[in-house]
PDB file of C-alpha atoms in Angstrom:
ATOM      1  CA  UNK A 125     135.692 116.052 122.041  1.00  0.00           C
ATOM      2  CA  UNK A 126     132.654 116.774 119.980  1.00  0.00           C
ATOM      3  CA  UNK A 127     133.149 119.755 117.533  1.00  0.00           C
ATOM      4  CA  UNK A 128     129.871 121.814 117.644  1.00  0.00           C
ATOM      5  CA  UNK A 129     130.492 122.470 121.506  1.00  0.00           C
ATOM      6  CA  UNK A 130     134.434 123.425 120.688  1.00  0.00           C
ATOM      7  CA  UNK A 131     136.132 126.465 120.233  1.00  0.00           C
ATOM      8  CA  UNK A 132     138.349 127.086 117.210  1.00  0.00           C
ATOM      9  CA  UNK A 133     141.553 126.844 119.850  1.00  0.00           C
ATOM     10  CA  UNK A 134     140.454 123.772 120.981  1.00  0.00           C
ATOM     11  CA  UNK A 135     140.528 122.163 117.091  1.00  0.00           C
ATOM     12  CA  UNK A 136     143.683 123.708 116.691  1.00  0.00           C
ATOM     13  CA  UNK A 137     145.261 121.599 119.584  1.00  0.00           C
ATOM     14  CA  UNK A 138     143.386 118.549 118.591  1.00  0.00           C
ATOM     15  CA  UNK A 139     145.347 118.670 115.385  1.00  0.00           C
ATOM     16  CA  UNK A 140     148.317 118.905 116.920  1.00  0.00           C
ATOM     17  CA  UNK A 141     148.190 115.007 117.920  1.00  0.00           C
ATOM     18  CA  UNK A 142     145.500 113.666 115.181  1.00  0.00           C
ATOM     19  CA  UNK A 143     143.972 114.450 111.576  1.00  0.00           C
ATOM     20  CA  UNK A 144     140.909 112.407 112.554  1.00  0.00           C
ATOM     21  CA  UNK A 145     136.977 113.104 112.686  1.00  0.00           C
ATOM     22  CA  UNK A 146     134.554 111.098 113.453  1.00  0.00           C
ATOM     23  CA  UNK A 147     130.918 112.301 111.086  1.00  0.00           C
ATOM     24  CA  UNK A 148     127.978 110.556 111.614  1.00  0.00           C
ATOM     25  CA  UNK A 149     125.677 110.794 108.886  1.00  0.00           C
ATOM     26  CA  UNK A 150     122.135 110.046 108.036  1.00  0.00           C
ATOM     27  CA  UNK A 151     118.785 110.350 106.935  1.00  0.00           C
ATOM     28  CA  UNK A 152     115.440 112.289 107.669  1.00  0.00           C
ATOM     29  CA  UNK A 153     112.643 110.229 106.862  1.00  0.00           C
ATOM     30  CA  UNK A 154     109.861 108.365 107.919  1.00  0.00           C
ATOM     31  CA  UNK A 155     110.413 105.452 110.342  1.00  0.00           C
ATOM     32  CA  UNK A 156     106.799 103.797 110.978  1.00  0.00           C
ATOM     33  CA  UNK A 157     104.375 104.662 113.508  1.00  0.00           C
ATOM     34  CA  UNK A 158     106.342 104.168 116.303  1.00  0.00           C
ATOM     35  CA  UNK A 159     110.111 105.148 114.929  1.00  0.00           C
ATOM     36  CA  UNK A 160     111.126 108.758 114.632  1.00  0.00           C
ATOM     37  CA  UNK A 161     111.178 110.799 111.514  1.00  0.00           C
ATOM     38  CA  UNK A 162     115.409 111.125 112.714  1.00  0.00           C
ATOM     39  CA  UNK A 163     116.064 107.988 113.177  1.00  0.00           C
ATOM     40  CA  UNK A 164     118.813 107.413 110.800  1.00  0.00           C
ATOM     41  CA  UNK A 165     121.090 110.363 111.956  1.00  0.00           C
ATOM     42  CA  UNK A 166     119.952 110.605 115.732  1.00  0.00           C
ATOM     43  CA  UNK A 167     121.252 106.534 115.267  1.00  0.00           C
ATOM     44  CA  UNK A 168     125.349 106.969 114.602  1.00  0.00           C
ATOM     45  CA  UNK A 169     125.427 110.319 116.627  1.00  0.00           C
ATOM     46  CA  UNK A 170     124.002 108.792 119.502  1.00  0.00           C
ATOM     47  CA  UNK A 171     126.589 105.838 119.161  1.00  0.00           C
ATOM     48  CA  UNK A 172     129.277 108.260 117.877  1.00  0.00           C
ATOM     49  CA  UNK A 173     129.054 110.266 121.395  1.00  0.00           C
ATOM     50  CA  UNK A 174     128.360 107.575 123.642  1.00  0.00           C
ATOM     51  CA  UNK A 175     131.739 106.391 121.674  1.00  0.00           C
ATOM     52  CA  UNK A 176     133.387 109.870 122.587  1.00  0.00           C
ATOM     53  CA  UNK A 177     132.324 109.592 126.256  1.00  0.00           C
ATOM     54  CA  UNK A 178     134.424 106.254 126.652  1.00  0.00           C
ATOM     55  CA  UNK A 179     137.520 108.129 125.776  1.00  0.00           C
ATOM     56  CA  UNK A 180     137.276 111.960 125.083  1.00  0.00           C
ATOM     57  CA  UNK A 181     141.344 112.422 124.647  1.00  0.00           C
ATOM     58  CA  UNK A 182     140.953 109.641 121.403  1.00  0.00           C
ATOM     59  CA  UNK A 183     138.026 110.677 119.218  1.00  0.00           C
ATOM     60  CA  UNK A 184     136.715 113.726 117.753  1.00  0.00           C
ATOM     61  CA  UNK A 185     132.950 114.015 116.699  1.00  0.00           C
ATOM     62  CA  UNK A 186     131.189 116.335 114.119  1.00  0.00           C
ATOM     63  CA  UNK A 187     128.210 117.753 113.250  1.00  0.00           C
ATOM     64  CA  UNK A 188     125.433 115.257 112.148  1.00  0.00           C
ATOM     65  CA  UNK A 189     124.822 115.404 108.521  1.00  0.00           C
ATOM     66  CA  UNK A 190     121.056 114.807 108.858  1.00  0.00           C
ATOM     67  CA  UNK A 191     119.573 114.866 106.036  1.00  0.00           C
ATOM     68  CA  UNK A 192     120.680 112.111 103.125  1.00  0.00           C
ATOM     69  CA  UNK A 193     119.104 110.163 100.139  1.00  0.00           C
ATOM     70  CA  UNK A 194     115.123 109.256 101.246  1.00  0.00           C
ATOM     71  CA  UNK A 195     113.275 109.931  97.837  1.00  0.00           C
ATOM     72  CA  UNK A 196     111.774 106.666  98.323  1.00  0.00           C
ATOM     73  CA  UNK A 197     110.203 107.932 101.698  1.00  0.00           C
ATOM     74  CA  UNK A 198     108.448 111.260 100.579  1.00  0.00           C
ATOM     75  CA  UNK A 199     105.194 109.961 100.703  1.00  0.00           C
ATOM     76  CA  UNK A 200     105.223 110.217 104.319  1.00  0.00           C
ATOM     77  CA  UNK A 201     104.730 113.751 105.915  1.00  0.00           C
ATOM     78  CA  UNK A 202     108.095 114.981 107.368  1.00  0.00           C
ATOM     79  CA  UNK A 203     110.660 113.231 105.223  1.00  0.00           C
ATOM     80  CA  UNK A 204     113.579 115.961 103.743  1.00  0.00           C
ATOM     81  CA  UNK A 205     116.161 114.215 101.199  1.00  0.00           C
ATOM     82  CA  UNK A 206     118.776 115.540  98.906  1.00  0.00           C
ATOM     83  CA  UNK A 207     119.278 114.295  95.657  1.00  0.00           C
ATOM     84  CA  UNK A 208     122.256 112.071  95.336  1.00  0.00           C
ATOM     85  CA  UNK A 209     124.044 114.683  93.161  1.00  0.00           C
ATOM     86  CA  UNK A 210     123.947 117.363  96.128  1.00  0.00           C
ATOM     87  CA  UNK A 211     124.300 115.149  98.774  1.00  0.00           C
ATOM     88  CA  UNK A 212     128.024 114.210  96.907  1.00  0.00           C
ATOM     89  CA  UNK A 213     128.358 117.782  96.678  1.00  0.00           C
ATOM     90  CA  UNK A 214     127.767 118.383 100.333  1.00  0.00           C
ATOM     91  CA  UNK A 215     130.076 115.553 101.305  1.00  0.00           C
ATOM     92  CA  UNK A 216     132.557 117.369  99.306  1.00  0.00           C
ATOM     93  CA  UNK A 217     132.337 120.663 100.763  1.00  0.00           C
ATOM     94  CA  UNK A 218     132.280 119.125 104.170  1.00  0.00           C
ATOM     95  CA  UNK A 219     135.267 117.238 103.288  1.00  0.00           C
ATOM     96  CA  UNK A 220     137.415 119.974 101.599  1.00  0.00           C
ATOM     97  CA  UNK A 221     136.605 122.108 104.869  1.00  0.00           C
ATOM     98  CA  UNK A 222     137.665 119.989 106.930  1.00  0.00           C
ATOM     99  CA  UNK A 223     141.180 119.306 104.873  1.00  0.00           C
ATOM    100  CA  UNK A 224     141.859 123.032 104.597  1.00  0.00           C
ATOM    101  CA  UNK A 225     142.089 122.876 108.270  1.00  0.00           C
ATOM    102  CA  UNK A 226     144.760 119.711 108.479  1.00  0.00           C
ATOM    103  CA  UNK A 227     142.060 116.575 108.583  1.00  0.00           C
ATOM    104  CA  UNK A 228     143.302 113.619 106.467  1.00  0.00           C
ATOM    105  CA  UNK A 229     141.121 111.058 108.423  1.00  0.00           C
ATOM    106  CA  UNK A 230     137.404 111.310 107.613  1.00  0.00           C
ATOM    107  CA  UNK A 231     135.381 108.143 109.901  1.00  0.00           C
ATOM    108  CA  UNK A 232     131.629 108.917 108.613  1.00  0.00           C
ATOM    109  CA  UNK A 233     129.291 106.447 110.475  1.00  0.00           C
ATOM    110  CA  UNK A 234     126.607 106.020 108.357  1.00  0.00           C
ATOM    111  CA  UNK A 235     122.792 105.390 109.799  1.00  0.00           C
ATOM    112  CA  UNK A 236     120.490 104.941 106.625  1.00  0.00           C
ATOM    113  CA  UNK A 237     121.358 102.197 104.166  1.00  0.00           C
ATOM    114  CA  UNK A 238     120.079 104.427 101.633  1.00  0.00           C
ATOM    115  CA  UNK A 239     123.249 106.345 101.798  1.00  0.00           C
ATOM    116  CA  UNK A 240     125.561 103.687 100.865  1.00  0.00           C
ATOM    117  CA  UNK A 241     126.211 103.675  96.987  1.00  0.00           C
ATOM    118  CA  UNK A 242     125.943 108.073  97.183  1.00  0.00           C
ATOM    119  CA  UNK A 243     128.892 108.042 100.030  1.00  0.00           C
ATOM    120  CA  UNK A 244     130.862 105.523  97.914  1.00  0.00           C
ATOM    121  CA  UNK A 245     130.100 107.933  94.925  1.00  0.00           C
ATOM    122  CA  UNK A 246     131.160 110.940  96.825  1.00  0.00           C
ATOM    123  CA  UNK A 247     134.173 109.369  97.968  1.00  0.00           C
ATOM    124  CA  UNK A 248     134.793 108.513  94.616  1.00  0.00           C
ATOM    125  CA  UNK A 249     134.198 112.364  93.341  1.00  0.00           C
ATOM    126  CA  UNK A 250     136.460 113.299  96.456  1.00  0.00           C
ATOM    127  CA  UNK A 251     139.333 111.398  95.044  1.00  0.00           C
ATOM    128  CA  UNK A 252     139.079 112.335  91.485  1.00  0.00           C
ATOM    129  CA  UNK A 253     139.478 115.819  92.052  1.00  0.00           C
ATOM    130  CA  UNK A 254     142.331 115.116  94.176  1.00  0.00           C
ATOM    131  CA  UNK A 255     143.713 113.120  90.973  1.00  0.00           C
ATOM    132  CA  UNK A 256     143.394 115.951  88.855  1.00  0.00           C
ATOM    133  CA  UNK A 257     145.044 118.515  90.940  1.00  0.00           C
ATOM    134  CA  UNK A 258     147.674 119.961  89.123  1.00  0.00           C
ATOM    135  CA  UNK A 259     149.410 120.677  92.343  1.00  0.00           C
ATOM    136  CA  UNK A 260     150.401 116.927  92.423  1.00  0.00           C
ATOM    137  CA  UNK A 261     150.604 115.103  95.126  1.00  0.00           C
ATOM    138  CA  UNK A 262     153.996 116.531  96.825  1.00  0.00           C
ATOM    139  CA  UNK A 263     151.977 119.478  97.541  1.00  0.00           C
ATOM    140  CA  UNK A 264     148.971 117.746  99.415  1.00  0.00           C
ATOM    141  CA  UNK A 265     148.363 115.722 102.555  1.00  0.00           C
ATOM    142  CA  UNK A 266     147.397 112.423 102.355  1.00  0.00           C
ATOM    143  CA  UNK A 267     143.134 111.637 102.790  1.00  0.00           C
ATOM    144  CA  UNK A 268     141.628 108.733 104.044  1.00  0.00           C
ATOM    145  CA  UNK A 269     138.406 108.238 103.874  1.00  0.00           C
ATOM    146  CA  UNK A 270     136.195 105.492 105.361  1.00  0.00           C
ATOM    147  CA  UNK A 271     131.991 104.481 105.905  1.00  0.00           C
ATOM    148  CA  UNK A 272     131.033 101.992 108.479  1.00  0.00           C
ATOM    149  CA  UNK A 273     126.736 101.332 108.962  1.00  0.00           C
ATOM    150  CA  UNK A 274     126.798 100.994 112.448  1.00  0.00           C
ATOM    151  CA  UNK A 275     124.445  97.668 112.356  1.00  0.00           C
ATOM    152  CA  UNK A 276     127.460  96.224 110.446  1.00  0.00           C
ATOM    153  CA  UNK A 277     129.777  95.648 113.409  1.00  0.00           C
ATOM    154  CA  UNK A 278     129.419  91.779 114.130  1.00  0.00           C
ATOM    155  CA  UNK A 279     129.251  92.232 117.551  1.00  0.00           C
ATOM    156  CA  UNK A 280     126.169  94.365 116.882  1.00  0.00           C
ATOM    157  CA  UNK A 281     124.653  92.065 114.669  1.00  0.00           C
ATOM    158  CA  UNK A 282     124.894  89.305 116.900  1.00  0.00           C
ATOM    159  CA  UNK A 283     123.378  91.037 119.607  1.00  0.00           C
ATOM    160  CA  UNK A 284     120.566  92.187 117.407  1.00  0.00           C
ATOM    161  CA  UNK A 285     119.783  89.317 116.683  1.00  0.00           C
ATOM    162  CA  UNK A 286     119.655  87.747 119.949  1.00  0.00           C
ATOM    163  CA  UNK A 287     117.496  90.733 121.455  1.00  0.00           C
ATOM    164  CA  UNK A 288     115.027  90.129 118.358  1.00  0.00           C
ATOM    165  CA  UNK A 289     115.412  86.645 116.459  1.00  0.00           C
ATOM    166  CA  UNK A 290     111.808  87.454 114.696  1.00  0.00           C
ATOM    167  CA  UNK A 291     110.512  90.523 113.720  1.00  0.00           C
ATOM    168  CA  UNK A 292     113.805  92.505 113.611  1.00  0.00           C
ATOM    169  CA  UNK A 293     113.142  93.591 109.774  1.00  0.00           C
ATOM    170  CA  UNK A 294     114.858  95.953 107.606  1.00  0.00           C
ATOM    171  CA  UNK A 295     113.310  99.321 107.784  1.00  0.00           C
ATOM    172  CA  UNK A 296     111.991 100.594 111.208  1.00  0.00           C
ATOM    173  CA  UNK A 297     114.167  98.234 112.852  1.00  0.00           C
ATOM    174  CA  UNK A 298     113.410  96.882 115.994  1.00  0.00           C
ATOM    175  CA  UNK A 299     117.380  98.080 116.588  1.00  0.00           C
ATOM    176  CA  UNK A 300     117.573 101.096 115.591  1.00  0.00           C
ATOM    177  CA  UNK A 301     114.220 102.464 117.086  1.00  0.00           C
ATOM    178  CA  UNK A 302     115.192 101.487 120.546  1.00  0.00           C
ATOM    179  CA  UNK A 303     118.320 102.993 120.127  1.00  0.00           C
ATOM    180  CA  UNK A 304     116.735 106.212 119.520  1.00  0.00           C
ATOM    181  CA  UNK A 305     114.140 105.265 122.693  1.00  0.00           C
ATOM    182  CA  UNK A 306     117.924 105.329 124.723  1.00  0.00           C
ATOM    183  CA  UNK A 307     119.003 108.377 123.565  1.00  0.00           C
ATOM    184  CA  UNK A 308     115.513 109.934 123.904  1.00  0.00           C
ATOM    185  CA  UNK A 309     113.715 108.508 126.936  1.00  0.00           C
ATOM    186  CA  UNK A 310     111.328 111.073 127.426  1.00  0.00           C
ATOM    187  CA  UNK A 311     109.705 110.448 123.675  1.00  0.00           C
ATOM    188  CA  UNK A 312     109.336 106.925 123.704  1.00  0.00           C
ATOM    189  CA  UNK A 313     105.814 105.559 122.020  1.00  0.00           C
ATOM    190  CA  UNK A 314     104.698 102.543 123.473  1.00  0.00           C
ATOM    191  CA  UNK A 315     101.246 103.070 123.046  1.00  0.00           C
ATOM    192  CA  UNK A 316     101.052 102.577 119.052  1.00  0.00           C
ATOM    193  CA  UNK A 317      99.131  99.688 117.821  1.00  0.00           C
ATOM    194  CA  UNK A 318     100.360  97.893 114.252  1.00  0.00           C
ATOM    195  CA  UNK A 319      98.765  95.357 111.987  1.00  0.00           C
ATOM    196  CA  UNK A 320      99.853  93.292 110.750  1.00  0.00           C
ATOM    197  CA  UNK A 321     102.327  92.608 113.773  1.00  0.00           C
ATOM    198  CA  UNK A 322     104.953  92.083 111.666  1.00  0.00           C
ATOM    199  CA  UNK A 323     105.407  94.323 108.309  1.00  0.00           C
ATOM    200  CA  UNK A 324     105.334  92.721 104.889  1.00  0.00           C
ATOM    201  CA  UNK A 325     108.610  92.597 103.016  1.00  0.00           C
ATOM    202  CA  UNK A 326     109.698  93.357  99.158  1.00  0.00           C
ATOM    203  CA  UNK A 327     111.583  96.039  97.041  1.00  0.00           C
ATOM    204  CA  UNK A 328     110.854  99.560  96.686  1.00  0.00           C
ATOM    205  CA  UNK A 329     111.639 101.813  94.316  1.00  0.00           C
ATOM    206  CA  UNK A 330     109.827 105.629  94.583  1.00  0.00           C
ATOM    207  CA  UNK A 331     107.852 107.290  96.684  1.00  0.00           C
ATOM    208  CA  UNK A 332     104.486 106.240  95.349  1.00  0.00           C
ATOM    209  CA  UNK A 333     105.179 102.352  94.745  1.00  0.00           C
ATOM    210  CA  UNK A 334     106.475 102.426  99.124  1.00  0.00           C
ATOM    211  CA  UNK A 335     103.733 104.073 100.158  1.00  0.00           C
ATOM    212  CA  UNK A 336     101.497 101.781  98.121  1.00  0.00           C
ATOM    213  CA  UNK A 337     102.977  98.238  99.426  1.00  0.00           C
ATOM    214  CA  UNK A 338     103.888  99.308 102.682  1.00  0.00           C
ATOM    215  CA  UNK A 339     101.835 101.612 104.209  1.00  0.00           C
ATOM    216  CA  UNK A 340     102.436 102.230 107.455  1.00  0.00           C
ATOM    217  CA  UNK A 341     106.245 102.414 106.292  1.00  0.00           C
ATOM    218  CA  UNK A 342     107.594  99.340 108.072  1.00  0.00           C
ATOM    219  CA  UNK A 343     109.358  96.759 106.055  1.00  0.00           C
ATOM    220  CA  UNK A 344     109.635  93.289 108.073  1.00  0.00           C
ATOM    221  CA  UNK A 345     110.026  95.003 111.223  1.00  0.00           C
ATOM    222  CA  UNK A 346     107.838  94.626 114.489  1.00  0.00           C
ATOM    223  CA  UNK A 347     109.226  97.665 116.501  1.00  0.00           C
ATOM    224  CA  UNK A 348     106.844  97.176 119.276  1.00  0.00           C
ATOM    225  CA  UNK A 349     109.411  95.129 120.825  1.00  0.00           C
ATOM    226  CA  UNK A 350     111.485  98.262 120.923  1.00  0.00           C
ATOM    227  CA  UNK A 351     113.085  99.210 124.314  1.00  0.00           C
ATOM    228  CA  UNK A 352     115.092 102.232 126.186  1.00  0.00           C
ATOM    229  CA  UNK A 353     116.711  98.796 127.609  1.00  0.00           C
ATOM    230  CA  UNK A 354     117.679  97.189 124.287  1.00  0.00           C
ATOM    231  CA  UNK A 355     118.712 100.297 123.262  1.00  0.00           C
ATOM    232  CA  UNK A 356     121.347 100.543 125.800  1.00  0.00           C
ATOM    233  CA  UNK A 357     122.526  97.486 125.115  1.00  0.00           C
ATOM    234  CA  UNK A 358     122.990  98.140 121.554  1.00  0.00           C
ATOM    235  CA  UNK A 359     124.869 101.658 122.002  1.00  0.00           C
ATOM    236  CA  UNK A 360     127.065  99.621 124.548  1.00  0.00           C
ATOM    237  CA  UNK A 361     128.332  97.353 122.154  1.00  0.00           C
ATOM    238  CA  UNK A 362     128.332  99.578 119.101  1.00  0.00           C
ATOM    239  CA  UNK A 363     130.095 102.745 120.910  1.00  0.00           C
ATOM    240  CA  UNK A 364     132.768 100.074 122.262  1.00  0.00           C
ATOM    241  CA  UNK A 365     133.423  98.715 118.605  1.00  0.00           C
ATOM    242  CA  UNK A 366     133.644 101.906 116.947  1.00  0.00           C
ATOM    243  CA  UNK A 367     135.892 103.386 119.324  1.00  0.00           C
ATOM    244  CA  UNK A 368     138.121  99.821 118.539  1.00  0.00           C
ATOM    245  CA  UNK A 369     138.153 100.548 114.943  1.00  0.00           C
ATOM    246  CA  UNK A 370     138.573 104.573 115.047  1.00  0.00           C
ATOM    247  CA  UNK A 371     141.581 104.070 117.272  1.00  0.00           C
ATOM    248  CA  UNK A 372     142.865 101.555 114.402  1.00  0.00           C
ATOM    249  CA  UNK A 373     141.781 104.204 111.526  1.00  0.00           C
ATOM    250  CA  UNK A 374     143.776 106.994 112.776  1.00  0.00           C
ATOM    251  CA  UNK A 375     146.991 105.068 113.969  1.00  0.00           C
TER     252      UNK A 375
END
């Protein structure tokens, strides 16, 4: 089932045989020349549905949150971010809505590494309040909460790494752009010419300092090899391992 195309009867009778949601959540921002600026949340909801379409009766998909933590990216035209403070605040409300309603399994697949240490934090903030509820806990269902990256899956990896043993990088993936080129066929950019071929690594820090050392926005990645056909591939094995561990998650 996927949420934003259900009727408020229809999440009423989900709940009747699960608590459990599947978010995906990600990032707007820059993704090179050849990567789109949505990358990072077209990424897990493209793998989150392709997940649901395997088995509609066992998963349950949200609305995208889109837009994350990309400070570091706002030197390139078209990146949104939140701060990390209202981004936990978000995650919150999102949460606490969904709880009012009988959730007590929240899966977010996560897109944008970026996110990591501010859904941890929210998590954190999500559980504290819960601690000092003066309700106690007789009073309360039970919440779990869990974030899987969807590149984290081993069987993903693996496969990443076959499909692209140089070049593969770690922004403007070679992975995650041709996952987006499956999901969107019709806006695929083949065309683009990069140099160098392969994008210089290092750290970043803000906006200014990334746009300065890597200027075209790429960090080790040549996405050039970037296919609709890789991308299948990748959604294939990534839908089929989340829908492994959601199954687990909400048992």
């Amino acid at each position: 089932m996927l949420l934003p195309v259900s009727t408020w009867p229809d999440i009423e009778s989900w709940l009747k045989r699960s608590k459990t949601i599947v978010v995906p959540i990600g990032s707007m921002e820059q993704h090179g020349p050849n990567g789109f600026i949505g990358t990072d949340a077209l990424c897990p909801e493209i793998i989150a549905r392709h997940a649901e379409s395997l088995a509609p009766d066992d998963m349950l998909v949200g609305p995208t949150f889109s837009v994350g933590c990309a400070q570091h990216h706002l030197g390139f035209p078209g990146t949104i971010t939140l701060r990390p403070s209202t981004m936990i605040a978000a995650m919150a409300d999102w949460t606490e809505s969904l709880m009012r309603h009988g959730f007590e399994r929240i899966y977010w697949l996560n897109g944008h590494g970026g996110n990591i240490a501010t859904i941890e934090a929210a998590f954190s903030e999500i559980h504290a309040r819960r601690s000092f509820d003066l309700r106690g806990a007789d009073n309360r269902p039970g919440l779990k909460l869990k974030r899987r990256d969807w590149w984290d899956f081993k069987s993903v990896m693996t496969l990443c790494n076959q499909l692209y043993p140089v070049g593969h990088g770690s922004h403007a993936t070679a992975s995650e752009v041709s996952v987006t080129y499956y999901g969107y066929p019709d806006h695929t950019r083949t065309d683009v010419e990069m140099s160098p071929k392969i994008a210089p690594n290092g750290k970043i820090s803000d906006a200014v300092q990334y746009r300065r050392d890597f200027p075209d926005g790429r960090i080790g990645s040549d996405p050039t090899q970037s296919s609709v056909e890789d991308g299948e591939k990748i959604v294939g094995a990534a839908a089929k391992a989340v829908l492994e561990e959601v199954r687990r998650f909400s048992a």
